[in-house]
Each structure stands twice: as structure tokens, then as C-alpha cells.
Coordinates of C-alpha atoms in Angstrom, one line a residue:
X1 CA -48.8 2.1 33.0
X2 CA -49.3 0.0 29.9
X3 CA -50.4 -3.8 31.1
X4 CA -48.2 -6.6 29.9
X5 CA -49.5 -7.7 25.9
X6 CA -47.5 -10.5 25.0
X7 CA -49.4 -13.2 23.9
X8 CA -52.2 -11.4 22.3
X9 CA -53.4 -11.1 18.8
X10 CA -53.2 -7.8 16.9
X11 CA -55.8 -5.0 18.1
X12 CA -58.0 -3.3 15.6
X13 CA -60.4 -0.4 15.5
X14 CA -62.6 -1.7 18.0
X15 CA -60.7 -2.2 20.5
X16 CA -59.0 0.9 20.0
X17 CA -62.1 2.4 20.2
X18 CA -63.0 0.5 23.4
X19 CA -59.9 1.1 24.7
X20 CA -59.9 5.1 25.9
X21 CA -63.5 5.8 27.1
X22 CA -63.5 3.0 29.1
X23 CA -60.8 3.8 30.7
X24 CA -61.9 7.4 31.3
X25 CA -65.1 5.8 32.6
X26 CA -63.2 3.5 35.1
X27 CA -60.6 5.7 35.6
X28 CA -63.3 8.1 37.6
X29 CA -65.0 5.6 39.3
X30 CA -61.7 3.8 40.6
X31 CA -60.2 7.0 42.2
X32 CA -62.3 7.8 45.1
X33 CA -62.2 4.1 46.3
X34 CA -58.3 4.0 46.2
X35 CA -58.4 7.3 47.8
X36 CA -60.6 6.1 50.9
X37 CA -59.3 2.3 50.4
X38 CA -55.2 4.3 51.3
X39 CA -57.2 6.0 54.1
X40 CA -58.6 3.3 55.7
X41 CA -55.2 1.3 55.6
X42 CA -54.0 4.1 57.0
X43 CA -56.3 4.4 59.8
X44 CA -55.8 0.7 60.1
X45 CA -52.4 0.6 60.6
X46 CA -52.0 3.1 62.9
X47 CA -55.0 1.7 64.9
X48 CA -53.0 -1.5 64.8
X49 CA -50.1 0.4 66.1
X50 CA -51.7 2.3 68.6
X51 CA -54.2 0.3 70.3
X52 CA -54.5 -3.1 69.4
X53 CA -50.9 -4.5 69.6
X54 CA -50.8 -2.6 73.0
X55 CA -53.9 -3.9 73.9
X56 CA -53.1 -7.7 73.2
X57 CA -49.6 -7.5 75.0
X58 CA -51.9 -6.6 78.0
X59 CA -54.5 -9.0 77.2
X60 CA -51.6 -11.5 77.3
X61 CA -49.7 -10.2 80.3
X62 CA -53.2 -10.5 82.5
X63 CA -53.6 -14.4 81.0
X64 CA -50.1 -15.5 81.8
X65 CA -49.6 -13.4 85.1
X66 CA -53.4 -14.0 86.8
X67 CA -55.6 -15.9 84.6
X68 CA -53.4 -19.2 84.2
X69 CA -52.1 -19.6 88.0
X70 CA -55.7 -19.0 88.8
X71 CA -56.8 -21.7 86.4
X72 CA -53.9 -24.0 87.4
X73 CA -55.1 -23.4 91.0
X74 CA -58.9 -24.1 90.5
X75 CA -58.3 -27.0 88.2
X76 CA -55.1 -28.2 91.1
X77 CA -58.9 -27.6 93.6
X78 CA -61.6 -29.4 91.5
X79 CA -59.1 -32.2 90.7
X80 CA -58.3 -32.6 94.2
X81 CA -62.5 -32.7 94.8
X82 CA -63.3 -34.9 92.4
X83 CA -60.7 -37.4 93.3
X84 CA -60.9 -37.3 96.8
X85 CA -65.1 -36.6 96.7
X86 CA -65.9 -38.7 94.3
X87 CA -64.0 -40.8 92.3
X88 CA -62.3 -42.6 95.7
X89 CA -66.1 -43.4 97.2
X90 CA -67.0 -44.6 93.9
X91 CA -64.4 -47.0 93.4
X92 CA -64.7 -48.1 97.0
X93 CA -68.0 -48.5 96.5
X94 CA -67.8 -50.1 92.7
X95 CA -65.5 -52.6 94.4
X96 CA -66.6 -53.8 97.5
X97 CA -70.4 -53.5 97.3
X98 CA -71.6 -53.1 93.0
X99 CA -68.8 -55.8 92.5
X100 CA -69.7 -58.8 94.6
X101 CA -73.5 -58.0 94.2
X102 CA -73.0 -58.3 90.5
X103 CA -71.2 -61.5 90.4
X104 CA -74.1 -63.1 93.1
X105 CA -76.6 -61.9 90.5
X106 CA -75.1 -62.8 87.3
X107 CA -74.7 -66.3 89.0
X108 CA -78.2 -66.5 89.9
X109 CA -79.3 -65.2 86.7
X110 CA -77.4 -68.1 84.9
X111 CA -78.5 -70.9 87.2
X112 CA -82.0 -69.4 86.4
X113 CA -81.5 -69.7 82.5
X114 CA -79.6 -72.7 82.5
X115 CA -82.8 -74.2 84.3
X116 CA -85.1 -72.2 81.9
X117 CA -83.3 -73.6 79.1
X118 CA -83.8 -77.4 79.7
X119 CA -87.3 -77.0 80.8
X120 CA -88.2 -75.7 77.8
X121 CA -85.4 -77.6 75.8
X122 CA -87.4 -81.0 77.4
X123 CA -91.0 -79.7 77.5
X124 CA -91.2 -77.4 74.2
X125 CA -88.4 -78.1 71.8
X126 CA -87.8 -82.0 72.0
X127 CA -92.2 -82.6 70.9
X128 CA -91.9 -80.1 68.6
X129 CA -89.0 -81.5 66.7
X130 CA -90.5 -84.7 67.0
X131 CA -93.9 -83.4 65.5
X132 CA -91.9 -81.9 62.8
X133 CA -90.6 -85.4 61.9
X134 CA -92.8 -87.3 61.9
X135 CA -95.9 -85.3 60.9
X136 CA -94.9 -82.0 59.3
X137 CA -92.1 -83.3 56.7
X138 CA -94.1 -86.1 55.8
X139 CA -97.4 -83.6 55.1
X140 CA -95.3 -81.3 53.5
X141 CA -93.8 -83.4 50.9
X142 CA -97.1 -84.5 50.1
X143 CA -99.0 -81.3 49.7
X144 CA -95.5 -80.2 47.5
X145 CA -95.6 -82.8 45.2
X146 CA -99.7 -82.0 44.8
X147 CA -99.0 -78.3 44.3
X148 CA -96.5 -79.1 41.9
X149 CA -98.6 -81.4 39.7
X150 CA -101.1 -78.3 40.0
X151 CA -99.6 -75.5 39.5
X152 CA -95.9 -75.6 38.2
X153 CA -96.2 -78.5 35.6
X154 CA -99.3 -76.1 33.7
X155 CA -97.0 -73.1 33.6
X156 CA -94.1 -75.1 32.3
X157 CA -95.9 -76.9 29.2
X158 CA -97.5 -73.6 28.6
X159 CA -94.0 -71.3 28.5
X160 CA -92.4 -74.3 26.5
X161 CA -95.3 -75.3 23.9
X162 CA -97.1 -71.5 23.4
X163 CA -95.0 -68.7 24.7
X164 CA -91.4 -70.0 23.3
X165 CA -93.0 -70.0 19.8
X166 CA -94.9 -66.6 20.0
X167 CA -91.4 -64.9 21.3
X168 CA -89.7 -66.2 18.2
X169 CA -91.7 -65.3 15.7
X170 CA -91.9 -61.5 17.7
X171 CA -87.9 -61.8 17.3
X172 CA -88.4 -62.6 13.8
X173 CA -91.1 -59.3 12.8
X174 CA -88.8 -57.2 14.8
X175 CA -85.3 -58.2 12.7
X176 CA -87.5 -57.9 9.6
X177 CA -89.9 -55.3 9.6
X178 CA -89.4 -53.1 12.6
X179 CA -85.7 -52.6 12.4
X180 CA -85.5 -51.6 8.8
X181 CA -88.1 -49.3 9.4
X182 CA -87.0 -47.7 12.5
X183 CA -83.6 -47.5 10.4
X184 CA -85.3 -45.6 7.6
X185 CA -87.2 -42.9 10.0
X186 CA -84.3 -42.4 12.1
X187 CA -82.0 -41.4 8.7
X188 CA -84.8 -39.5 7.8
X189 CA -85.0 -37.5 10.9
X190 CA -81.4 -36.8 10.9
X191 CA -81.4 -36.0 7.9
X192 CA -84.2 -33.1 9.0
X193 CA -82.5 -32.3 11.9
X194 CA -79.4 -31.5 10.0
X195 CA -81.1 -29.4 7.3
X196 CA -83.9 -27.7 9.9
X197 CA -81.7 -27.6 13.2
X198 CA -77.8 -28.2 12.6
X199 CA -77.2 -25.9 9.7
X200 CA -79.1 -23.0 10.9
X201 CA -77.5 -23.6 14.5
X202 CA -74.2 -23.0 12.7
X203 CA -75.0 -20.7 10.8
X204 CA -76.1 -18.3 13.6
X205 CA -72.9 -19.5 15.2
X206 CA -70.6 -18.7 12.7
X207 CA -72.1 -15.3 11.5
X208 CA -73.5 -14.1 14.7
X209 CA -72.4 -15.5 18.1
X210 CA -68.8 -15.5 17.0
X211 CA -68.3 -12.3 16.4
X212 CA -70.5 -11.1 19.2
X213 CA -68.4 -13.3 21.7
X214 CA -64.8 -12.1 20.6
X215 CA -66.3 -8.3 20.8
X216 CA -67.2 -9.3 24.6
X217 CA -64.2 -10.8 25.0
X218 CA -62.0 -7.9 23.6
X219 CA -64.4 -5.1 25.8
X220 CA -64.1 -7.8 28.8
X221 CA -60.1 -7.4 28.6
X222 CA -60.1 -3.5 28.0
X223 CA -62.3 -2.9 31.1
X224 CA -60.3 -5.6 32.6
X225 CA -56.8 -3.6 31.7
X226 CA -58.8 -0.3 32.4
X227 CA -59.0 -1.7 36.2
X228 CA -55.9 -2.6 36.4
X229 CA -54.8 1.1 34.6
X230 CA -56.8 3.0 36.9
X231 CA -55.9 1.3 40.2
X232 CA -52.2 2.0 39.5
X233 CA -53.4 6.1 38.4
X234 CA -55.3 6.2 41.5
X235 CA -52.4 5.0 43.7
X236 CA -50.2 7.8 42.7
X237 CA -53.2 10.2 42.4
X238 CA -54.3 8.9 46.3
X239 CA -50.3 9.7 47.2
X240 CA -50.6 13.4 45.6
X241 CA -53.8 13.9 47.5
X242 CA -52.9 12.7 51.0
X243 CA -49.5 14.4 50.7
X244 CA -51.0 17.4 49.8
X245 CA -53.4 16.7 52.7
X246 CA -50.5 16.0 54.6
X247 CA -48.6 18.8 54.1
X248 CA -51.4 21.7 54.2
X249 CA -51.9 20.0 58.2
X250 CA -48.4 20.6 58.2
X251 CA -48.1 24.0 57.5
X252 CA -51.9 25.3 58.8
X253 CA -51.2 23.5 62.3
X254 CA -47.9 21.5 63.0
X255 CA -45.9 24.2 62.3
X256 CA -48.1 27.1 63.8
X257 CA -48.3 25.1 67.3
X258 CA -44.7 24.3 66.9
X259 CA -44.1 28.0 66.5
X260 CA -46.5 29.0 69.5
X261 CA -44.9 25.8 71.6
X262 CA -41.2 27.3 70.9
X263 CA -41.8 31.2 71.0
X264 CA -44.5 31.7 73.8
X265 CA -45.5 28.6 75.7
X266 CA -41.3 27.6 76.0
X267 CA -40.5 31.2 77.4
X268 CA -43.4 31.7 79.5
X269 CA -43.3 28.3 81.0
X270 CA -39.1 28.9 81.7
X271 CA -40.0 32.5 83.3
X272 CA -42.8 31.0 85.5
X273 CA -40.3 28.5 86.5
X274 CA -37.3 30.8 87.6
X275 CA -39.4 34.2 88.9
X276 CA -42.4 32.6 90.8
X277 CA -42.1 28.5 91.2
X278 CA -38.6 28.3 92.4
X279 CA -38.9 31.5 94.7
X280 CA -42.2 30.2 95.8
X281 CA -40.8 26.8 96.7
X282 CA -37.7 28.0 98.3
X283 CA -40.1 30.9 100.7
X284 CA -42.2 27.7 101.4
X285 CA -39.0 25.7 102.5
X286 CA -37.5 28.3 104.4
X287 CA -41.0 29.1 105.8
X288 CA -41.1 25.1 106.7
X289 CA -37.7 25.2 108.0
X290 CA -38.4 28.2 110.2
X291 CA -41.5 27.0 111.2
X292 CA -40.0 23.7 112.3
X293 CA -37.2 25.5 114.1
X294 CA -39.8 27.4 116.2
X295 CA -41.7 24.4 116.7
X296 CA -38.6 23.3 118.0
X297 CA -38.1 26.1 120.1
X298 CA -41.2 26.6 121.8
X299 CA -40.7 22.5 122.5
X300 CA -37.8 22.6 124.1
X301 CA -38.8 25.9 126.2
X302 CA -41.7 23.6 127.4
X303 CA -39.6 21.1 128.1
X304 CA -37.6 23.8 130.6
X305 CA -40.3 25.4 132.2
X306 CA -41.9 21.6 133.0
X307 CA -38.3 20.2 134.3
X308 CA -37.8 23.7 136.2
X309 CA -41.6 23.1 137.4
X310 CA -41.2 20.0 139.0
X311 CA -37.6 20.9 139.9
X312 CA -39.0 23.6 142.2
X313 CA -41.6 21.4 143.8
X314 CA -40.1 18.2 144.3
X315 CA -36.2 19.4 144.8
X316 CA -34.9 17.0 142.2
X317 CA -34.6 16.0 138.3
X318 CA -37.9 13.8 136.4
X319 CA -35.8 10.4 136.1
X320 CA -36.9 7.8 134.9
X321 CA -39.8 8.9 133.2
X322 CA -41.0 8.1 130.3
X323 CA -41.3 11.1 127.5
X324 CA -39.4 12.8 130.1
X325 CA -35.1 11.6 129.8
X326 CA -33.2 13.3 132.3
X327 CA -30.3 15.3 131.0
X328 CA -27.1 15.0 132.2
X329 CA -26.3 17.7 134.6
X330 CA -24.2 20.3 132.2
X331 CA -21.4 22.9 133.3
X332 CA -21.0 26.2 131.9
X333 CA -17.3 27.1 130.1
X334 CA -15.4 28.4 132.9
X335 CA -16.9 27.2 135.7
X336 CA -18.2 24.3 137.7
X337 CA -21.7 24.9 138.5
X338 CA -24.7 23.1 136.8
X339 CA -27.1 24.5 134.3
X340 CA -30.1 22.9 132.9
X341 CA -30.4 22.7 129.1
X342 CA -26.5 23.6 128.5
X343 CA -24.3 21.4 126.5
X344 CA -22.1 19.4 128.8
X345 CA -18.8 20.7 129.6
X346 CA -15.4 18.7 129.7
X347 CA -14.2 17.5 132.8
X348 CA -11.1 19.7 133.0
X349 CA -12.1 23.6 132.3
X350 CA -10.0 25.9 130.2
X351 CA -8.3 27.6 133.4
X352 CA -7.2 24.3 134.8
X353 CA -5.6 23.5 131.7
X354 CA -3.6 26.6 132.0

């Protein structure tokens, strides 16, 4: 169970000391949750097994055997719609009626800008580039040069005669004065910083965070090992407990049903079986049997009494009836004469054959 410590530097006291009540500490609150974390997984796989993988091959059976020939067979429909419904009319109708009327427009539409164009080519743009020639450049060079004299030729003498000078002499108080005083505060800042900020900054460092940080780096570890020590213990410990769970289910109900199943339910059901189901089922049959041989019986006796009925009032046999076949006219054994209802005889009796 020891974690793998290659790498590290030598332990002391502290983290010896760390090392056991934390992981006591973890060691109990890491327990339970392996405990129901193995139950769940449990109850996940067999979930998994049970339900869900049968429940997807069904889920997959309905899609390929129904679902996708009846979404083959409505998109086969609305494909057949659309093309036939709509797309075909508005093709026809795109090309011989949206088509022609679109050229005829877009020709009238050019002739109309073509003539739009040179009238205002001839009757807007032509005077107004000759305006601009002959008026507005002229005008405009004028009133330039004037603004120049005016305005530009002021600002000019005045950056070159009075602002020039100023800038260099500025130039000249900064490189000489300024600098070398801005030099001598910034080295004397540092030079505060350093004794007022730096030093005491690594001091506190050195003496205080240090230390501090390598303490929560070495109790940061052990907890982390302590996890890592305490899973593994609570997997074996979760094993011993759902075992033991296991195995008390085992022996407080498996076996006692299995025992009831094998001893009572086994013999009771096989004695049920052969001394009141099978002589029950075989009255029941014989009772059918006999019941369909007197059913039989009485049918046939009907059949007599009708045929002797209607032999008695009409003189003859019912042929040629329907529901009603006439029987071949049958001899008794021995002798020649005719009796209805009896098997038929061979041609040649027993005496004659003697």
C-alpha cells in the first residue's frame, strides 16, 4: 500500500507526523464512498446488462425494421410531390413565362438608361465640366494662392524664426538639467526601494513564506498519498463488505428457497402432476372421446331414422341431396338382401365361394 517515493527528498519529523492522522482522518471519510461508489457500479452494470443493452437492440430493431422503410417511403412520397408539384410547374413556368418577360424588361430597362444617360451626359455633365474649366479652376487657383499668402506663409516664418529656437533651447535644459536630476532621484528611490521594500520582501520570503510553503507542500502530498492510501483500503474493505453482504443473502435466502424449491415445492409439484393433472387430463380425454363417439352415435341414428322416414313415405332412397349422400345399398354376410347403414358386402358371399 505504500505510494511510489522515488524522486523525493528525505522525510523528517513533520511529515512523519503528518503522515498517520491524516491518513486515519481520510482513511474514514474515504470508506463509505468506495463502499456506495462499488455499489452503484454494481447496480450500473447490471442495469446495463439487464435493461439497457436489451432495450437498444429493440430500439434498433424497430428503426431498421419500421422506422427507416417508412422514412425511405415518405421521403420516396414528398420527393415525388415536390418534383412533380412543384419544382416541374416552376421550371415550366421560370422558363417560358419569368424568362422571356425578364429579357423584354431588362431590354427596356437598358434602352431606358442608355437614353437617361446621354440626356443628362448632354444636358448636365458636358456645362458643368465646362463651368469647371473655365470658371471654377481659374477661381480656385486664385483664392489658393490668396489663402496661401494669408495663412500658410505666417505659420511658416513663425515655426522656422520662433518655435525652432524655443524647441532647442527646451532640448538643451532637458540634456542638462532635467536628466541629471531625474537620474539622481530615480537612484535615490531605488536605493529606498531596496532598503524599505526589497530587503524586507526577502526577508519575509526567506524566513517565513519558505518554510510555510514547503510545510503546505509536504501536508499537500501526505493528504494527497493519504487519498491514494485509503481508496486502495477501501477497495478491499468495500470487497469484504459486499462479500459478506453477499454471502449472508446467500445463506439467509438463496439457500433457504433453494432448499424449500428442492424439498417441497419439487415434490409437491411432481405429485400434483402424476395423481391429479395427468388422471384429470386423461378422464377429460376419454370423457371428450366418449362424448364425441356419442355425438357420433346419436348422428348417425338421425341420419337412419330420417333415410328410413322418407324411405317409408316416398318408396325410395334421398339422392342427390345435398347434406343428405345416398349410401350404397349394403348386403349382410351370408346373404343377398339389402340393409341400410351396413358395410357393403363383396360381390361373391362366403357360401358361394365354397
Amino acid at each position: 500500500m505504500d505510494v511510489d517515493k522515488r524522486g523525493r527528498e528525505p522525510e523528517g519529523c513533520l511529515t512523519a507526523a503528518i503522515r498517520i492522522p491524516v491518513r486515519i482522518v481520510v482513511l474514514i471519510v474515504v470508506v463509505p464512498v468506495r463502499v456506495v461508489w462499488d455499489a452503484l457500479t454494481a447496480c450500473g452494470r447490471a442495469l446495463d446488462r439487464v435493461l439497457l443493452r436489451p432495450l437498444g437492440r429493440a430500439l434498433r430493431r424497430l428503426w431498421d425494421s419500421v422506422l427507416t422503410p417508412v422514412g425511405r417511403a415518405l421521403a420516396w412520397l414528398v420527393t415525388g410531390l415536390v418534383t412533380h408539384g412543384v419544382v416541374a410547374p416552376c421550371a415550366w413556368l421560370y422558363r417560358w413565362v419569368l424568362a422571356p418577360a425578364g429579357r423584354g424588361v431588362a431590354r427596356l430597362a437598358a434602352g431606358f438608361a442608355a437614353g437617361t444617360a446621354w440626356l443628362v451626359t448632354t444636358l448636365v455633365v458636358r456645362p458643368l465640366a465646362w463651368l469647371h474649366r473655365t470658371v471654377l479652376r481659374p477661381l480656385g487657383r486664385g483664392v489658393g494662392l490668396v489663402l496661401w499668402a494669408v495663412l500658410v506663409w505666417p505659420w511658416i516664418a513663425l515655426y522656422r524664426w520662433v518655435m525652432t529656437p524655443a524647441g532647442h533651447g527646451l532640448v538643451w535644459l532637458y540634456t542638462h538639467a532635467l536628466l541629471p536630476l531625474g537620474r539622481g532621484l530615480w537612484a535615490a528611490g531605488a536605493w529606498l526601494g531596496r532598503v524599505l521594500i526589497v530587503a524586507p520582501a526577502l526577508f519575509v520570503h526567506r524566513w517565513v513564506l519558505t518554510p510555510l510553503g514547503r510545510a503546505l507542500v509536504v501536508a499537500g502530498r501526505e493528504v494527497r498519498d493519504a487519498f491514494v492510501v485509503a481508496w486502495r483500503v477501501a477497495g478491499y474493505v468495500s470487497r469484504a463488505v459486499w462479500r459478506a453482504v453477499a454471502w449472508l443473502v446467500r445463506q439467509l435466502a438463496v439457500r433457504p428457497l433453494t432448499w424449500f424449491y428442492r424439498s417441497v415445492c419439487t415434490p409437491v409439484g411432481h405429485a400434483v402432476r402424476d395423481h391429479l393433472w395427468r388422471p384429470v387430463r386423461r378422464a377429460a380425454a376419454e370423457a371428450g372421446r366418449a362424448a364425441g363417439a356419442a355425438l357420433a352415435s346419436a348422428r348417425e341414428t338421425v341420419r337412419r331414422a330420417r333415410r328410413d322416414a322418407w324411405r317409408a313415405l316416398v318408396g325410395g332412397d334421398r339422392a342427390g341431396r345435398p347434406g343428405e349422400p345416398a349410401g350404397a345399398p349394403a348386403r349382410s354376410l351370408g346373404s343377398t338382401t339389402t340393409a341400410p347403414g351396413v358395410a357393403p358386402a363383396p360381390e361373391i358371399s362366403l357360401r358361394k365361394r365354397g
